[in-house]
PDB file of C-alpha atoms and ligand atoms in Angstrom:
ATOM      1  CA  MET A   1       6.449  20.564 -24.382  1.00 87.00           C
ATOM      2  CA  ASN A   2       2.862  20.187 -22.461  1.00 95.00           C
ATOM      3  CA  PRO A   3       1.995  19.437 -18.783  1.00 98.00           C
ATOM      4  CA  VAL A   4       1.220  15.059 -18.171  1.00 98.00           C
ATOM      5  CA  SER A   5      -1.328  14.706 -14.996  1.00 98.00           C
ATOM      6  CA  ALA A   6      -1.673  11.132 -13.838  1.00 98.00           C
ATOM      7  CA  ILE A   7      -4.061   9.783 -11.312  1.00 98.00           C
ATOM      8  CA  ALA A   8      -3.279   6.280  -8.788  1.00 98.00           C
ATOM      9  CA  HIS A   9      -5.864   5.027  -6.322  1.00 97.00           C
ATOM     10  CA  THR A  10      -3.743   3.387  -2.713  1.00 96.00           C
ATOM     11  CA  ASN A  11      -4.215   0.154  -2.287  1.00 97.00           C
ATOM     12  CA  ILE A  12      -4.191  -1.884   0.958  1.00 97.00           C
ATOM     13  CA  ALA A  13      -2.316  -5.364   1.238  1.00 97.00           C
ATOM     14  CA  LEU A  14      -4.604  -8.265   2.115  1.00 98.00           C
ATOM     15  CA  ILE A  15      -1.132 -10.348   1.719  1.00 98.00           C
ATOM     16  CA  LYS A  16       1.794  -8.344   3.121  1.00 98.00           C
ATOM     17  CA  TYR A  17       4.935  -7.313   1.726  1.00 97.00           C
ATOM     18  CA  TRP A  18       7.914  -6.790   3.811  1.00 98.00           C
ATOM     19  CA  GLY A  19      11.618  -7.154   3.586  1.00 98.00           C
ATOM     20  CA  LYS A  20      13.785  -6.542   0.336  1.00 97.00           C
ATOM     21  CA  ALA A  21      14.990  -9.416  -1.843  1.00 97.00           C
ATOM     22  CA  GLN A  22      17.173  -6.690  -3.444  1.00 94.00           C
ATOM     23  CA  GLN A  23      17.738  -3.043  -2.396  1.00 92.00           C
ATOM     24  CA  GLN A  24      19.195  -1.930  -5.277  1.00 88.00           C
ATOM     25  CA  ASN A  25      16.211  -2.571  -7.727  1.00 91.00           C
ATOM     26  CA  ASN A  26      13.745  -2.372  -4.728  1.00 95.00           C
ATOM     27  CA  LEU A  27      12.816  -6.609  -5.472  1.00 97.00           C
ATOM     28  CA  PRO A  28      10.414  -8.037  -2.536  1.00 98.00           C
ATOM     29  CA  ALA A  29      11.691 -10.768  -1.031  1.00 98.00           C
ATOM     30  CA  THR A  30       8.076 -12.331  -1.451  1.00 98.00           C
ATOM     31  CA  GLY A  31       4.728 -11.738  -3.040  1.00 98.00           C
ATOM     32  CA  SER A  32       1.853  -9.967  -2.007  1.00 98.00           C
ATOM     33  CA  LEU A  33      -1.772  -9.234  -2.542  1.00 98.00           C
ATOM     34  CA  SER A  34      -4.062  -6.256  -2.234  1.00 98.00           C
ATOM     35  CA  LEU A  35      -7.015  -3.995  -2.286  1.00 98.00           C
ATOM     36  CA  THR A  36      -6.853  -0.979  -4.838  1.00 97.00           C
ATOM     37  CA  LEU A  37      -9.236   1.608  -3.037  1.00 97.00           C
ATOM     38  CA  ASP A  38     -11.970   4.134  -4.713  1.00 97.00           C
ATOM     39  CA  ALA A  39     -11.863   6.179  -1.630  1.00 93.00           C
ATOM     40  CA  PHE A  40      -8.558   7.563  -1.869  1.00 95.00           C
ATOM     41  CA  TYR A  41      -6.062   8.427  -4.380  1.00 96.00           C
ATOM     42  CA  THR A  42      -2.924  10.714  -5.701  1.00 96.00           C
ATOM     43  CA  LYS A  43      -2.931  13.157  -8.350  1.00 97.00           C
ATOM     44  CA  THR A  44       0.410  14.022  -9.845  1.00 98.00           C
ATOM     45  CA  THR A  45       1.422  16.532 -12.954  1.00 98.00           C
ATOM     46  CA  LEU A  46       4.929  16.479 -14.071  1.00 98.00           C
ATOM     47  CA  SER A  47       5.856  20.084 -16.305  1.00 98.00           C
ATOM     48  CA  LEU A  48       9.074  20.733 -18.172  1.00 98.00           C
ATOM     49  CA  ALA A  49      11.231  22.913 -15.583  1.00 98.00           C
ATOM     50  CA  GLU A  50      15.262  24.328 -15.500  1.00 97.00           C
ATOM     51  CA  SER A  51      15.750  21.563 -12.167  1.00 98.00           C
ATOM     52  CA  ASP A  52      13.685  18.486 -10.195  1.00 98.00           C
ATOM     53  CA  SER A  53      11.536  19.987  -7.475  1.00 98.00           C
ATOM     54  CA  LEU A  54       8.530  18.603  -5.742  1.00 97.00           C
ATOM     55  CA  ILE A  55       5.487  20.184  -4.707  1.00 97.00           C
ATOM     56  CA  LEU A  56       3.464  17.972  -2.259  1.00 94.00           C
ATOM     57  CA  ASP A  57       0.120  19.252  -1.123  1.00 93.00           C
ATOM     58  CA  GLY A  58       1.121  22.571  -2.015  1.00 95.00           C
ATOM     59  CA  GLN A  59       4.552  22.466  -0.419  1.00 95.00           C
ATOM     60  CA  ALA A  60       7.799  22.395  -1.346  1.00 97.00           C
ATOM     61  CA  GLU A  61       9.464  19.256  -0.403  1.00 95.00           C
ATOM     62  CA  SER A  62      13.318  19.300   0.041  1.00 95.00           C
ATOM     63  CA  GLY A  63      14.359  16.140   2.517  1.00 92.00           C
ATOM     64  CA  GLU A  64      14.384  12.212   2.323  1.00 91.00           C
ATOM     65  CA  ARG A  65      10.417  12.549  -0.112  1.00 92.00           C
ATOM     66  CA  PHE A  66      12.475  15.009  -2.883  1.00 96.00           C
ATOM     67  CA  TYR A  67      15.238  12.784  -2.636  1.00 96.00           C
ATOM     68  CA  ARG A  68      13.074   9.508  -3.345  1.00 95.00           C
ATOM     69  CA  VAL A  69      11.456  11.505  -6.053  1.00 97.00           C
ATOM     70  CA  ALA A  70      14.863  13.064  -7.845  1.00 98.00           C
ATOM     71  CA  GLN A  71      15.973   9.522  -7.873  1.00 97.00           C
ATOM     72  CA  PHE A  72      12.991   8.124  -9.403  1.00 98.00           C
ATOM     73  CA  LEU A  73      13.283  10.984 -12.068  1.00 98.00           C
ATOM     74  CA  GLY A  74      16.896  10.147 -12.634  1.00 98.00           C
ATOM     75  CA  HIS A  75      15.844   6.680 -13.848  1.00 97.00           C
ATOM     76  CA  LEU A  76      13.102   8.006 -15.948  1.00 98.00           C
ATOM     77  CA  ARG A  77      15.924   9.687 -17.635  1.00 98.00           C
ATOM     78  CA  LEU A  78      17.813   6.625 -18.024  1.00 97.00           C
ATOM     79  CA  LEU A  79      15.183   4.463 -19.298  1.00 97.00           C
ATOM     80  CA  SER A  80      14.083   7.257 -21.966  1.00 98.00           C
ATOM     81  CA  GLY A  81      17.328   8.801 -22.696  1.00 98.00           C
ATOM     82  CA  LYS A  82      16.282  12.505 -22.523  1.00 97.00           C
ATOM     83  CA  SER A  83      18.043  14.919 -20.097  1.00 96.00           C
ATOM     84  CA  PHE A  84      14.214  16.915 -19.039  1.00 93.00           C
ATOM     85  CA  LYS A  85      14.331  18.389 -15.815  1.00 97.00           C
ATOM     86  CA  CYS A  86      11.102  18.046 -14.253  1.00 97.00           C
ATOM     87  CA  ALA A  87       8.737  20.170 -11.563  1.00 98.00           C
ATOM     88  CA  VAL A  88       6.289  17.611  -9.930  1.00 98.00           C
ATOM     89  CA  ALA A  89       3.269  18.627  -8.054  1.00 98.00           C
ATOM     90  CA  SER A  90       1.403  16.043  -6.547  1.00 96.00           C
ATOM     91  CA  GLU A  91      -1.614  16.174  -4.412  1.00 95.00           C
ATOM     92  CA  ASN A  92      -2.756  13.441  -2.256  1.00 94.00           C
ATOM     93  CA  HIS A  93      -6.953  13.279  -1.895  1.00 92.00           C
ATOM     94  CA  VAL A  94      -7.525  11.182   1.288  1.00 83.00           C
ATOM     95  CA  PRO A  95      -9.969  12.133   4.014  1.00 69.00           C
ATOM     96  CA  THR A  96      -7.894  14.148   6.692  1.00 59.00           C
ATOM     97  CA  SER A  97      -9.264  11.914   9.100  1.00 56.00           C
ATOM     98  CA  ALA A  98      -8.097   8.710   7.791  1.00 62.00           C
ATOM     99  CA  GLY A  99      -4.161   9.705   7.650  1.00 61.00           C
ATOM    100  CA  LEU A 100      -3.298   7.074   4.496  1.00 75.00           C
ATOM    101  CA  ALA A 101      -1.435   9.045   2.536  1.00 65.00           C
ATOM    102  CA  SER A 102       0.680   6.837   0.687  1.00 77.00           C
ATOM    103  CA  SER A 103       3.302   6.038  -0.921  1.00 89.00           C
ATOM    104  CA  ALA A 104       2.042   3.796  -3.281  1.00 95.00           C
ATOM    105  CA  SER A 105      -0.634   6.172  -4.862  1.00 96.00           C
ATOM    106  CA  GLY A 106       1.965   8.339  -5.322  1.00 96.00           C
ATOM    107  CA  PHE A 107       4.687   6.423  -7.041  1.00 97.00           C
ATOM    108  CA  ALA A 108       2.087   4.322  -9.286  1.00 98.00           C
ATOM    109  CA  ALA A 109       0.681   8.287 -10.450  1.00 98.00           C
ATOM    110  CA  LEU A 110       4.516   9.201 -11.048  1.00 98.00           C
ATOM    111  CA  ALA A 111       5.466   6.459 -12.802  1.00 98.00           C
ATOM    112  CA  LEU A 112       2.233   6.734 -15.189  1.00 98.00           C
ATOM    113  CA  ALA A 113       3.056  10.477 -15.915  1.00 98.00           C
ATOM    114  CA  GLY A 114       6.325  10.143 -16.162  1.00 98.00           C
ATOM    115  CA  ALA A 115       6.528   7.273 -18.704  1.00 98.00           C
ATOM    116  CA  LYS A 116       3.771   9.367 -20.528  1.00 98.00           C
ATOM    117  CA  PHE A 117       5.939  12.506 -20.263  1.00 98.00           C
ATOM    118  CA  PHE A 118       9.243  10.940 -20.909  1.00 98.00           C
ATOM    119  CA  GLY A 119       8.174   9.417 -23.950  1.00 98.00           C
ATOM    120  CA  LEU A 120       7.954   5.712 -23.112  1.00 98.00           C
ATOM    121  CA  ASP A 121       5.584   3.340 -24.520  1.00 97.00           C
ATOM    122  CA  LEU A 122       4.737   0.329 -21.712  1.00 98.00           C
ATOM    123  CA  ASP A 123       2.643  -2.123 -20.713  1.00 98.00           C
ATOM    124  CA  GLY A 124       0.754  -2.727 -17.647  1.00 98.00           C
ATOM    125  CA  LYS A 125       3.754  -4.978 -16.598  1.00 98.00           C
ATOM    126  CA  ALA A 126       6.084  -2.620 -17.286  1.00 98.00           C
ATOM    127  CA  LEU A 127       4.436   0.136 -15.795  1.00 98.00           C
ATOM    128  CA  SER A 128       4.315  -1.735 -12.826  1.00 98.00           C
ATOM    129  CA  GLU A 129       8.008  -3.012 -12.896  1.00 98.00           C
ATOM    130  CA  LEU A 130       8.375   1.151 -13.315  1.00 98.00           C
ATOM    131  CA  ALA A 131       6.144   2.034 -10.600  1.00 98.00           C
ATOM    132  CA  ARG A 132       8.261  -0.598  -8.188  1.00 98.00           C
ATOM    133  CA  ILE A 133      11.134   1.426  -8.569  1.00 97.00           C
ATOM    134  CA  GLY A 134       9.678   3.751  -6.455  1.00 96.00           C
ATOM    135  CA  SER A 135       8.005   1.924  -3.843  1.00 95.00           C
ATOM    136  CA  GLY A 136       7.287  -2.038  -3.833  1.00 96.00           C
ATOM    137  CA  SER A 137       3.473  -1.276  -3.047  1.00 96.00           C
ATOM    138  CA  ALA A 138       3.131   1.074  -5.753  1.00 97.00           C
ATOM    139  CA  ALA A 139       3.490  -1.737  -8.585  1.00 98.00           C
ATOM    140  CA  ARG A 140      -0.084  -2.981  -7.361  1.00 98.00           C
ATOM    141  CA  SER A 141      -1.638   0.128  -7.579  1.00 98.00           C
ATOM    142  CA  ILE A 142      -0.987   0.134 -11.509  1.00 98.00           C
ATOM    143  CA  PHE A 143      -4.052  -1.660 -11.456  1.00 98.00           C
ATOM    144  CA  PRO A 144      -7.812  -2.165 -10.199  1.00 98.00           C
ATOM    145  CA  GLY A 145      -9.403  -3.923  -7.509  1.00 98.00           C
ATOM    146  CA  LEU A 146      -7.135  -6.863  -6.634  1.00 98.00           C
ATOM    147  CA  ALA A 147      -3.500  -7.073  -7.568  1.00 98.00           C
ATOM    148  CA  ARG A 148      -1.092 -10.128  -7.118  1.00 98.00           C
ATOM    149  CA  MET A 149       2.836  -8.778  -6.782  1.00 98.00           C
ATOM    150  CA  HIS A 150       5.215 -11.346  -8.127  1.00 98.00           C
ATOM    151  CA  THR A 151       8.631 -11.990  -6.845  1.00 98.00           C
ATOM    152  CA  ALA A 152      10.099 -11.189  -9.849  1.00 98.00           C
ATOM    153  CA  GLY A 153       9.220  -7.604  -9.741  1.00 98.00           C
ATOM    154  CA  TYR A 154       5.956  -6.582 -10.990  1.00 98.00           C
ATOM    155  CA  ALA A 155       2.035  -6.998 -10.377  1.00 98.00           C
ATOM    156  CA  GLU A 156      -0.614  -8.156 -12.279  1.00 98.00           C
ATOM    157  CA  PRO A 157      -4.695  -7.940 -11.769  1.00 98.00           C
ATOM    158  CA  VAL A 158      -6.295 -11.107 -10.139  1.00 97.00           C
ATOM    159  CA  LEU A 159      -9.124 -12.392 -12.503  1.00 92.00           C
ATOM    160  CA  ASP A 160     -11.964 -14.951 -11.172  1.00 84.00           C
ATOM    161  CA  ALA A 161     -12.455 -12.809  -7.923  1.00 91.00           C
ATOM    162  CA  PRO A 162     -16.136 -13.291  -7.163  1.00 93.00           C
ATOM    163  CA  LEU A 163     -16.132 -11.845  -3.511  1.00 95.00           C
ATOM    164  CA  ASP A 164     -17.566  -8.017  -3.484  1.00 97.00           C
ATOM    165  CA  LEU A 165     -14.964  -6.634  -0.968  1.00 98.00           C
ATOM    166  CA  CYS A 166     -14.917  -4.020   0.845  1.00 97.00           C
ATOM    167  CA  LEU A 167     -12.453  -2.130   3.512  1.00 98.00           C
ATOM    168  CA  VAL A 168     -13.733  -0.049   6.185  1.00 97.00           C
ATOM    169  CA  VAL A 169     -10.507   2.130   7.304  1.00 96.00           C
ATOM    170  CA  VAL A 170     -10.544   2.920  11.269  1.00 96.00           C
ATOM    171  CA  SER A 171      -8.133   6.359  12.276  1.00 93.00           C
ATOM    172  CA  CYS A 172      -6.526   5.498  15.029  1.00 93.00           C
ATOM    173  CA  SER A 173      -4.057   8.266  15.962  1.00 87.00           C
ATOM    174  CA  ARG A 174      -3.150  11.563  14.100  1.00 78.00           C
ATOM    175  CA  LYS A 175       0.684  11.166  14.891  1.00 76.00           C
ATOM    176  CA  GLN A 176       2.883  11.337  12.093  1.00 68.00           C
ATOM    177  CA  LYS A 177       4.011   7.498  12.017  1.00 64.00           C
ATOM    178  CA  ALA A 178       7.783   7.289  13.722  1.00 71.00           C
ATOM    179  CA  ILE A 179       9.684   5.019  11.085  1.00 86.00           C
ATOM    180  CA  ASP A 180       8.891   4.740   7.645  1.00 87.00           C
ATOM    181  CA  SER A 181       8.095   0.984   6.130  1.00 91.00           C
ATOM    182  CA  ARG A 182      11.274   1.058   3.893  1.00 91.00           C
ATOM    183  CA  GLU A 183      13.731   1.697   7.329  1.00 94.00           C
ATOM    184  CA  ALA A 184      11.074  -0.513   9.693  1.00 95.00           C
ATOM    185  CA  MET A 185      11.417  -3.866   6.877  1.00 96.00           C
ATOM    186  CA  ASN A 186      15.093  -3.282   6.327  1.00 97.00           C
ATOM    187  CA  LEU A 187      15.745  -3.412   9.793  1.00 98.00           C
ATOM    188  CA  THR A 188      13.411  -6.681  10.380  1.00 98.00           C
ATOM    189  CA  ALA A 189      15.430  -8.649   7.667  1.00 98.00           C
ATOM    190  CA  GLN A 190      18.439  -7.572   9.530  1.00 98.00           C
ATOM    191  CA  THR A 191      17.655  -8.125  12.978  1.00 98.00           C
ATOM    192  CA  SER A 192      14.840  -9.590  13.369  1.00 98.00           C
ATOM    193  CA  PRO A 193      14.923 -13.628  14.312  1.00 98.00           C
ATOM    194  CA  TYR A 194      11.361 -14.519  12.789  1.00 98.00           C
ATOM    195  CA  TYR A 195      12.052 -12.529   9.506  1.00 98.00           C
ATOM    196  CA  PRO A 196      13.289 -16.132   7.918  1.00 98.00           C
ATOM    197  CA  ALA A 197      10.774 -17.561   9.217  1.00 98.00           C
ATOM    198  CA  TRP A 198       8.450 -14.583   7.722  1.00 98.00           C
ATOM    199  CA  VAL A 199       9.528 -15.344   4.456  1.00 98.00           C
ATOM    200  CA  SER A 200       9.609 -18.940   4.519  1.00 98.00           C
ATOM    201  CA  THR A 201       5.674 -19.166   5.219  1.00 98.00           C
ATOM    202  CA  HIS A 202       4.645 -16.217   2.949  1.00 98.00           C
ATOM    203  CA  GLN A 203       4.079 -18.113  -0.389  1.00 98.00           C
ATOM    204  CA  ALA A 204       1.533 -20.403   1.368  1.00 98.00           C
ATOM    205  CA  ASP A 205      -0.618 -17.544   2.604  1.00 98.00           C
ATOM    206  CA  LEU A 206      -0.387 -16.509  -0.567  1.00 98.00           C
ATOM    207  CA  ASP A 207      -1.532 -19.223  -2.707  1.00 98.00           C
ATOM    208  CA  GLY A 208      -3.845 -19.603   0.161  1.00 98.00           C
ATOM    209  CA  ALA A 209      -5.790 -16.352  -0.103  1.00 98.00           C
ATOM    210  CA  LEU A 210      -5.819 -16.791  -3.522  1.00 98.00           C
ATOM    211  CA  ALA A 211      -7.358 -19.892  -3.816  1.00 98.00           C
ATOM    212  CA  ALA A 212     -10.052 -18.775  -1.156  1.00 98.00           C
ATOM    213  CA  ILE A 213     -10.587 -15.735  -3.483  1.00 98.00           C
ATOM    214  CA  GLN A 214     -11.593 -18.233  -6.450  1.00 96.00           C
ATOM    215  CA  ALA A 215     -13.555 -20.498  -4.066  1.00 97.00           C
ATOM    216  CA  GLY A 216     -15.587 -17.097  -2.930  1.00 97.00           C
ATOM    217  CA  ASP A 217     -14.819 -18.113   0.688  1.00 98.00           C
ATOM    218  CA  PHE A 218     -14.549 -15.168   2.543  1.00 98.00           C
ATOM    219  CA  ASP A 219     -13.348 -16.438   6.043  1.00 98.00           C
ATOM    220  CA  ALA A 220     -10.991 -18.373   4.765  1.00 98.00           C
ATOM    221  CA  LEU A 221      -9.483 -15.283   3.071  1.00 98.00           C
ATOM    222  CA  GLY A 222      -9.880 -13.368   6.473  1.00 98.00           C
ATOM    223  CA  ARG A 223      -8.139 -15.469   8.249  1.00 98.00           C
ATOM    224  CA  LEU A 224      -4.957 -15.460   6.233  1.00 99.00           C
ATOM    225  CA  VAL A 225      -5.314 -11.954   6.708  1.00 98.00           C
ATOM    226  CA  GLU A 226      -5.193 -11.450  10.017  1.00 98.00           C
ATOM    227  CA  HIS A 227      -2.436 -14.261   9.932  1.00 98.00           C
ATOM    228  CA  SER A 228      -0.347 -12.249   8.011  1.00 98.00           C
ATOM    229  CA  THR A 229      -0.570  -8.748   9.092  1.00 98.00           C
ATOM    230  CA  LEU A 230       0.364 -10.141  12.765  1.00 98.00           C
ATOM    231  CA  LYS A 231       2.896 -12.292  11.174  1.00 98.00           C
ATOM    232  CA  MET A 232       4.958  -9.211  10.148  1.00 98.00           C
ATOM    233  CA  HIS A 233       4.107  -6.964  12.867  1.00 98.00           C
ATOM    234  CA  ALA A 234       5.493  -9.987  14.877  1.00 98.00           C
ATOM    235  CA  SER A 235       8.436  -9.563  12.616  1.00 98.00           C
ATOM    236  CA  LEU A 236       8.781  -6.104  13.531  1.00 98.00           C
ATOM    237  CA  MET A 237       8.652  -6.229  17.063  1.00 98.00           C
ATOM    238  CA  ALA A 238      11.248  -8.957  17.349  1.00 98.00           C
ATOM    239  CA  ALA A 239      13.907  -6.541  15.659  1.00 98.00           C
ATOM    240  CA  GLN A 240      16.851  -4.869  17.355  1.00 98.00           C
ATOM    241  CA  PRO A 241      15.200  -2.554  18.203  1.00 97.00           C
ATOM    242  CA  GLY A 242      11.889  -3.836  18.456  1.00 97.00           C
ATOM    243  CA  LEU A 243       9.100  -1.773  17.118  1.00 95.00           C
ATOM    244  CA  TRP A 244       5.477  -1.538  16.415  1.00 95.00           C
ATOM    245  CA  TYR A 245       2.861   0.993  15.040  1.00 93.00           C
ATOM    246  CA  PHE A 246      -0.069  -0.070  17.149  1.00 92.00           C
ATOM    247  CA  GLU A 247      -1.702   2.785  19.582  1.00 93.00           C
ATOM    248  CA  PRO A 248      -3.880   1.418  22.812  1.00 96.00           C
ATOM    249  CA  LEU A 249      -6.697   2.144  20.160  1.00 97.00           C
ATOM    250  CA  SER A 250      -5.580   0.297  17.231  1.00 97.00           C
ATOM    251  CA  LEU A 251      -5.442  -2.425  19.963  1.00 98.00           C
ATOM    252  CA  THR A 252      -9.286  -2.259  20.726  1.00 98.00           C
ATOM    253  CA  VAL A 253     -10.494  -1.625  17.288  1.00 98.00           C
ATOM    254  CA  MET A 254      -9.081  -4.849  16.835  1.00 98.00           C
ATOM    255  CA  ALA A 255     -10.032  -6.726  19.512  1.00 98.00           C
ATOM    256  CA  ALA A 256     -13.846  -4.952  18.605  1.00 98.00           C
ATOM    257  CA  VAL A 257     -13.649  -6.658  15.166  1.00 98.00           C
ATOM    258  CA  HIS A 258     -13.136 -10.286  16.706  1.00 98.00           C
ATOM    259  CA  SER A 259     -15.661  -9.296  18.797  1.00 98.00           C
ATOM    260  CA  LEU A 260     -18.233  -8.189  16.373  1.00 98.00           C
ATOM    261  CA  ARG A 261     -17.399 -11.726  14.283  1.00 98.00           C
ATOM    262  CA  GLN A 262     -17.976 -13.758  17.181  1.00 98.00           C
ATOM    263  CA  GLN A 263     -21.191 -12.186  17.242  1.00 98.00           C
ATOM    264  CA  GLY A 264     -21.761 -13.109  13.599  1.00 98.00           C
ATOM    265  CA  LEU A 265     -20.817 -10.097  11.852  1.00 98.00           C
ATOM    266  CA  PRO A 266     -17.514 -11.381   9.302  1.00 98.00           C
ATOM    267  CA  ALA A 267     -14.619  -9.070   9.574  1.00 98.00           C
ATOM    268  CA  TYR A 268     -11.195  -9.082   9.837  1.00 98.00           C
ATOM    269  CA  PHE A 269      -8.628  -7.013  10.828  1.00 98.00           C
ATOM    270  CA  THR A 270      -4.949  -5.284   8.666  1.00 98.00           C
ATOM    271  CA  LEU A 271      -2.978  -2.950   9.595  1.00 96.00           C
ATOM    272  CA  ASP A 272       0.320  -1.336   8.096  1.00 94.00           C
ATOM    273  CA  ALA A 273       3.126   0.635   8.775  1.00 92.00           C
ATOM    274  CA  GLY A 274       0.840   2.907  11.263  1.00 91.00           C
ATOM    275  CA  PRO A 275      -2.072   2.730  13.793  1.00 93.00           C
ATOM    276  CA  HIS A 276      -4.871   2.803  11.439  1.00 94.00           C
ATOM    277  CA  VAL A 277      -7.085  -0.624  11.184  1.00 97.00           C
ATOM    278  CA  LYS A 278      -8.953  -1.714   7.811  1.00 97.00           C
ATOM    279  CA  VAL A 279     -11.260  -4.195   8.414  1.00 98.00           C
ATOM    280  CA  LEU A 280     -12.152  -6.338   5.704  1.00 98.00           C
ATOM    281  CA  CYS A 281     -16.081  -7.280   4.909  1.00 98.00           C
ATOM    282  CA  GLU A 282     -18.326  -8.040   2.009  1.00 98.00           C
ATOM    283  CA  GLN A 283     -20.245  -4.899   0.275  1.00 98.00           C
ATOM    284  CA  LYS A 284     -23.363  -6.601   1.953  1.00 98.00           C
ATOM    285  CA  ASN A 285     -22.300  -6.171   5.611  1.00 98.00           C
ATOM    286  CA  ALA A 286     -19.789  -2.932   4.597  1.00 98.00           C
ATOM    287  CA  GLU A 287     -22.684  -0.556   6.106  1.00 97.00           C
ATOM    288  CA  ALA A 288     -23.534  -2.379   9.200  1.00 98.00           C
ATOM    289  CA  LEU A 289     -19.505  -3.094  10.186  1.00 98.00           C
ATOM    290  CA  GLN A 290     -19.268   1.134   9.387  1.00 97.00           C
ATOM    291  CA  ARG A 291     -21.353   1.901  11.861  1.00 97.00           C
ATOM    292  CA  GLU A 292     -20.459  -0.678  14.470  1.00 98.00           C
ATOM    293  CA  LEU A 293     -16.501   0.625  14.098  1.00 98.00           C
ATOM    294  CA  SER A 294     -18.205   4.468  14.597  1.00 97.00           C
ATOM    295  CA  ASN A 295     -19.188   3.789  17.834  1.00 97.00           C
ATOM    296  CA  ILE A 296     -15.788   2.953  19.528  1.00 97.00           C
ATOM    297  CA  VAL A 297     -14.796   5.769  21.597  1.00 97.00           C
ATOM    298  CA  GLY A 298     -11.932   7.738  20.461  1.00 95.00           C
ATOM    299  CA  VAL A 299     -12.080   6.756  16.925  1.00 94.00           C
ATOM    300  CA  SER A 300     -11.570   9.834  14.492  1.00 87.00           C
ATOM    301  CA  GLY A 301     -12.906   9.030  11.483  1.00 90.00           C
ATOM    302  CA  VAL A 302     -14.232   5.953   9.413  1.00 95.00           C
ATOM    303  CA  THR A 303     -14.216   5.522   5.719  1.00 94.00           C
ATOM    304  CA  LEU A 304     -15.470   3.019   3.772  1.00 96.00           C
ATOM    305  CA  ALA A 305     -13.839   2.108   0.476  1.00 96.00           C
ATOM    306  CA  GLY A 306     -14.236  -0.242  -2.210  1.00 97.00           C
ATOM    307  CA  PRO A 307     -12.336  -1.663  -5.091  1.00 98.00           C
ATOM    308  CA  GLY A 308     -10.931   1.221  -6.732  1.00 97.00           C
ATOM    309  CA  PRO A 309      -9.573   1.936 -10.667  1.00 98.00           C
ATOM    310  CA  GLY A 310      -6.242   1.081 -12.227  1.00 98.00           C
ATOM    311  CA  ALA A 311      -4.103   4.645 -12.415  1.00 98.00           C
ATOM    312  CA  TYR A 312      -4.895   6.531 -15.613  1.00 98.00           C
ATOM    313  CA  LEU A 313      -3.803   9.222 -17.465  1.00 98.00           C
ATOM    314  CA  LEU A 314      -6.021  12.792 -17.504  1.00 97.00           C
TER     315      LEU A 314
HETATM  316  O1  PMV B   1       6.450  -0.157  -0.719  1.00 56.80           O
HETATM  317  P1  PMV B   1       5.950   0.383   0.886  1.00 56.80           P
HETATM  318  O2  PMV B   1       7.490   1.081   0.715  1.00 56.80           O
HETATM  319  O3  PMV B   1       4.811   1.941   1.226  1.00 56.80           O
HETATM  320  O4  PMV B   1       5.965  -0.600   1.634  1.00 56.80           O
HETATM  321  C1  PMV B   1       4.696  -1.475   1.636  1.00 56.80           C
HETATM  322  C2  PMV B   1       4.756  -2.253   3.234  1.00 56.80           C
HETATM  323  C3  PMV B   1       3.237  -2.446   3.543  1.00 56.80           C
HETATM  324  O5  PMV B   1       2.041  -1.667   3.406  1.00 56.80           O
HETATM  325  C4  PMV B   1       3.396  -2.472   5.115  1.00 56.80           C
HETATM  326  C5  PMV B   1       2.458  -3.674   3.596  1.00 56.80           C
HETATM  327  C6  PMV B   1       2.437  -3.593   2.114  1.00 56.80           C
HETATM  328  O6  PMV B   1       2.688  -4.521   1.037  1.00 56.80           O
HETATM  329  O7  PMV B   1       1.557  -2.554   1.334  1.00 56.80           O
END
């Protein structure tokens, strides 16, 4: 049996997913909206083997990362009725300074390569549902450009999107993240008094962002993007114990984005489960913004990313 390889690109949520309605199936408590990026991707190859294994960027993995991949392979065996064991080799193509190695591109590539390897004939929606089992955000990386995730557990592309969006990724630390997103969102859901408010106010943000995209209103979209990320991080800060992903430099970059905006450069920040700041802008302003953000002392890299392709087989 021939090896199968697939590529999937990272996506960054503009309206965040944070919290699960169901642990077992990894169903999200809210929808979300993301941009798949051209600059960062994962290539994953599956080959027939005596037992399951994972090599990530040339290194054999045996801990939590391997466990999640092995669980996913078990799910593929269940769906297909085939008992193949697999060697999984995965490479993250992310500029080293960007520090964006992501479970989204990883599980989207694994879902696509895995479906082919196990002989499953899945359409985009079913592939997206499969990727979600590995990681909630991976469901969106199946699709190019803007993707909307539904609480039913699958994503779909957002059509009629007249804005030319770009993200400028500002690297703010070389440290590994202290606590992964899965653990942090569960802690938020279980202990943060702000979590119910996060869930109950989320749909309005998502609807507003989709309406802003369709109306071509960049500023209306940007305001909701900052609101969604700040609300997500506030809910996490109010968990017990309280946690945050910002580094001092992340806050400096966030403040710089506000001041650039006051000076007439339309840009809005978003942060995920890590210290890096991603700044949303329109393509026409991307290079000016990249120049400005590169001048901030301490920033180790600034990468410009535009809309990227959906997941594909090689
Ligand atoms: O699917 P996960 O476990 O990688 O969680 C993603 C969480 C955020 O990146 C913070 C938000 C999002 O919607 O991608």
